[in-house]
Amino acid sequence: MTRGLIHHIELYVSNVERSTRFWGWLLESLGYEQYQQWTQGCSWKLENTYIVFVQVEERFLQIPYHRSRVGMNHLAFHAESRAHVDELTKALQEKGVSILYKERHPFAGGPHHYAVYFEGPDRIKVELVAPGEEVSCFQ
């Protein structure tokens, strides 16, 4: 049954090519497959859910995104295991992606929340959580 599950998420990005490289690698490592691609955007799909990235119009580029303003704070994904979180953390570091809350990693969400937090190209926070961990909403 799909009732109540998220159908899709659409994110406007400052540079769709840069976002495609970053998010494509990440989403494919989580089992998503590229779903659609057009001049101003692209999407990846996993089962019945897809995530869309669209190039923002030039006139809106001067208004920067910030997760502490009204709107979306972050996207959180399930990891396969703690080892999967560790593997992705290493891969992110190799790609030059900064790990957030590094001094508390991998328990930045609390003592029973094994996860990695990082930001995408437009500073959208992303979280990858190991299974069986408590839900964390305060970060």
mmCIF file of C-alpha atoms in Angstrom:
data_model
loop_
_atom_site.group_PDB
_atom_site.id
_atom_site.type_symbol
_atom_site.label_atom_id
_atom_site.label_comp_id
_atom_site.label_asym_id
_atom_site.label_seq_id
_atom_site.Cartn_x
_atom_site.Cartn_y
_atom_site.Cartn_z
ATOM 1 C CA MET A 1 0.000 0.000 0.000
ATOM 2 C CA THR A 2 1.320 3.453 -0.892
ATOM 3 C CA ARG A 3 -1.267 5.569 0.923
ATOM 4 C CA GLY A 4 0.508 8.276 2.918
ATOM 5 C CA LEU A 5 3.987 7.559 1.556
ATOM 6 C CA ILE A 6 5.837 10.406 -0.119
ATOM 7 C CA HIS A 7 5.254 10.377 -3.874
ATOM 8 C CA HIS A 8 8.041 12.793 -4.778
ATOM 9 C CA ILE A 9 10.141 15.646 -3.488
ATOM 10 C CA GLU A 10 11.123 18.524 -5.769
ATOM 11 C CA LEU A 11 14.154 20.664 -4.947
ATOM 12 C CA TYR A 12 15.130 23.827 -6.779
ATOM 13 C CA VAL A 13 18.910 24.056 -7.106
ATOM 14 C CA SER A 14 21.344 26.804 -8.084
ATOM 15 C CA ASN A 15 23.292 24.655 -10.568
ATOM 16 C CA VAL A 16 21.535 21.575 -11.912
ATOM 17 C CA GLU A 17 24.730 20.089 -13.411
ATOM 18 C CA ARG A 18 26.624 20.312 -10.113
ATOM 19 C CA SER A 19 23.605 18.984 -8.236
ATOM 20 C CA THR A 20 23.233 16.111 -10.696
ATOM 21 C CA ARG A 21 26.817 15.026 -9.995
ATOM 22 C CA PHE A 22 26.433 15.247 -6.222
ATOM 23 C CA TRP A 23 22.927 13.902 -5.775
ATOM 24 C CA GLY A 24 23.215 11.316 -8.555
ATOM 25 C CA TRP A 25 26.192 9.662 -6.889
ATOM 26 C CA LEU A 26 24.556 9.770 -3.480
ATOM 27 C CA LEU A 27 21.138 8.544 -4.542
ATOM 28 C CA GLU A 28 22.538 5.771 -6.723
ATOM 29 C CA SER A 29 24.611 4.574 -3.754
ATOM 30 C CA LEU A 30 21.300 4.292 -1.859
ATOM 31 C CA GLY A 31 19.608 2.254 -4.601
ATOM 32 C CA TYR A 32 17.870 4.986 -6.613
ATOM 33 C CA GLU A 33 17.991 4.900 -10.403
ATOM 34 C CA GLN A 34 17.914 7.884 -12.706
ATOM 35 C CA TYR A 35 14.297 8.360 -13.667
ATOM 36 C CA GLN A 36 13.979 11.484 -15.842
ATOM 37 C CA GLN A 37 16.274 14.068 -17.372
ATOM 38 C CA TRP A 38 15.544 17.276 -19.260
ATOM 39 C CA THR A 39 17.339 20.569 -19.912
ATOM 40 C CA GLN A 40 16.383 22.196 -16.616
ATOM 41 C CA GLY A 41 16.262 19.165 -14.346
ATOM 42 C CA CYS A 42 16.532 15.500 -13.530
ATOM 43 C CA SER A 43 15.153 12.947 -11.101
ATOM 44 C CA TRP A 44 15.992 9.655 -9.405
ATOM 45 C CA LYS A 45 13.486 7.007 -8.347
ATOM 46 C CA LEU A 46 13.377 4.246 -5.740
ATOM 47 C CA GLU A 47 10.263 2.094 -5.869
ATOM 48 C CA ASN A 48 7.292 4.505 -5.758
ATOM 49 C CA THR A 49 9.175 7.611 -4.649
ATOM 50 C CA TYR A 50 11.272 9.970 -6.705
ATOM 51 C CA ILE A 51 13.361 13.059 -6.018
ATOM 52 C CA VAL A 52 13.446 15.861 -8.577
ATOM 53 C CA PHE A 53 16.097 18.581 -9.005
ATOM 54 C CA VAL A 54 15.177 21.659 -11.035
ATOM 55 C CA GLN A 55 17.360 24.589 -12.061
ATOM 56 C CA VAL A 56 16.104 27.688 -10.260
ATOM 57 C CA GLU A 57 15.340 30.707 -12.419
ATOM 58 C CA GLU A 58 18.163 33.247 -12.678
ATOM 59 C CA ARG A 59 16.100 35.948 -10.947
ATOM 60 C CA PHE A 60 15.916 33.830 -7.764
ATOM 61 C CA LEU A 61 19.625 32.980 -7.495
ATOM 62 C CA GLN A 62 20.305 36.046 -5.329
ATOM 63 C CA ILE A 63 18.131 34.623 -2.536
ATOM 64 C CA PRO A 64 20.262 31.957 -0.865
ATOM 65 C CA TYR A 65 18.794 28.863 0.742
ATOM 66 C CA HIS A 66 19.293 28.380 4.455
ATOM 67 C CA ARG A 67 17.939 25.388 6.354
ATOM 68 C CA SER A 68 17.252 27.490 9.471
ATOM 69 C CA ARG A 69 14.664 29.620 7.668
ATOM 70 C CA VAL A 70 11.063 28.620 7.108
ATOM 71 C CA GLY A 71 11.010 25.607 4.797
ATOM 72 C CA MET A 72 12.778 22.302 4.590
ATOM 73 C CA ASN A 73 15.571 21.665 7.092
ATOM 74 C CA HIS A 74 16.991 18.383 5.782
ATOM 75 C CA LEU A 75 16.422 15.072 4.024
ATOM 76 C CA ALA A 76 17.095 11.869 5.983
ATOM 77 C CA PHE A 77 17.621 8.497 4.336
ATOM 78 C CA HIS A 78 17.791 4.964 5.720
ATOM 79 C CA ALA A 79 21.195 3.255 5.547
ATOM 80 C CA GLU A 80 21.612 -0.518 5.304
ATOM 81 C CA SER A 81 23.749 -0.714 8.448
ATOM 82 C CA ARG A 82 26.256 1.132 10.585
ATOM 83 C CA ALA A 83 28.934 -0.134 8.182
ATOM 84 C CA HIS A 84 27.004 1.509 5.319
ATOM 85 C CA VAL A 85 27.029 4.824 7.237
ATOM 86 C CA ASP A 86 30.791 4.427 7.742
ATOM 87 C CA GLU A 87 31.400 3.587 4.062
ATOM 88 C CA LEU A 88 29.392 6.577 2.876
ATOM 89 C CA THR A 89 31.140 8.843 5.383
ATOM 90 C CA LYS A 90 34.517 7.787 4.002
ATOM 91 C CA ALA A 91 33.339 8.270 0.401
ATOM 92 C CA LEU A 92 31.977 11.730 1.238
ATOM 93 C CA GLN A 93 35.279 12.750 2.807
ATOM 94 C CA GLU A 94 37.167 11.459 -0.250
ATOM 95 C CA LYS A 95 34.912 13.667 -2.403
ATOM 96 C CA GLY A 96 35.737 16.667 -0.217
ATOM 97 C CA VAL A 97 32.279 16.883 1.371
ATOM 98 C CA SER A 98 32.366 18.260 4.898
ATOM 99 C CA ILE A 99 30.819 16.133 7.612
ATOM 100 C CA LEU A 100 28.591 18.210 9.892
ATOM 101 C CA TYR A 101 28.884 17.967 13.685
ATOM 102 C CA LYS A 102 32.204 16.191 13.186
ATOM 103 C CA GLU A 103 33.140 16.405 16.860
ATOM 104 C CA ARG A 104 30.081 14.245 17.716
ATOM 105 C CA HIS A 105 30.050 12.000 14.612
ATOM 106 C CA PRO A 106 28.588 9.360 14.269
ATOM 107 C CA PHE A 107 26.401 10.061 17.322
ATOM 108 C CA ALA A 108 25.584 13.711 16.558
ATOM 109 C CA GLY A 109 21.882 12.897 16.842
ATOM 110 C CA GLY A 110 22.327 11.400 20.304
ATOM 111 C CA PRO A 111 23.872 8.331 21.928
ATOM 112 C CA HIS A 112 21.484 5.919 20.172
ATOM 113 C CA HIS A 113 21.382 7.579 16.751
ATOM 114 C CA TYR A 114 24.179 6.333 14.451
ATOM 115 C CA ALA A 115 24.207 8.622 11.419
ATOM 116 C CA VAL A 116 26.223 10.896 9.188
ATOM 117 C CA TYR A 117 25.157 14.502 8.525
ATOM 118 C CA PHE A 118 26.474 16.518 5.576
ATOM 119 C CA GLU A 119 25.424 19.181 3.072
ATOM 120 C CA GLY A 120 24.743 19.103 -0.659
ATOM 121 C CA PRO A 121 25.947 21.751 -3.118
ATOM 122 C CA ASP A 122 23.211 24.212 -2.108
ATOM 123 C CA ARG A 123 23.788 23.559 1.618
ATOM 124 C CA ILE A 124 20.732 21.338 1.978
ATOM 125 C CA LYS A 125 21.479 19.113 4.957
ATOM 126 C CA VAL A 126 21.382 15.367 4.353
ATOM 127 C CA GLU A 127 21.330 12.608 6.959
ATOM 128 C CA LEU A 128 21.959 8.896 6.512
ATOM 129 C CA VAL A 129 20.728 6.852 9.494
ATOM 130 C CA ALA A 130 21.646 3.287 10.417
ATOM 131 C CA PRO A 131 18.678 0.927 10.967
ATOM 132 C CA GLY A 132 17.271 0.398 14.414
ATOM 133 C CA GLU A 133 18.312 3.832 15.601
ATOM 134 C CA GLU A 134 16.076 6.241 17.462
ATOM 135 C CA VAL A 135 14.409 9.026 15.527
ATOM 136 C CA SER A 136 16.223 12.341 15.851
ATOM 137 C CA CYS A 137 14.416 15.582 15.123
ATOM 138 C CA PHE A 138 16.503 18.137 16.954
ATOM 139 C CA GLN A 139 19.468 18.581 14.583
#
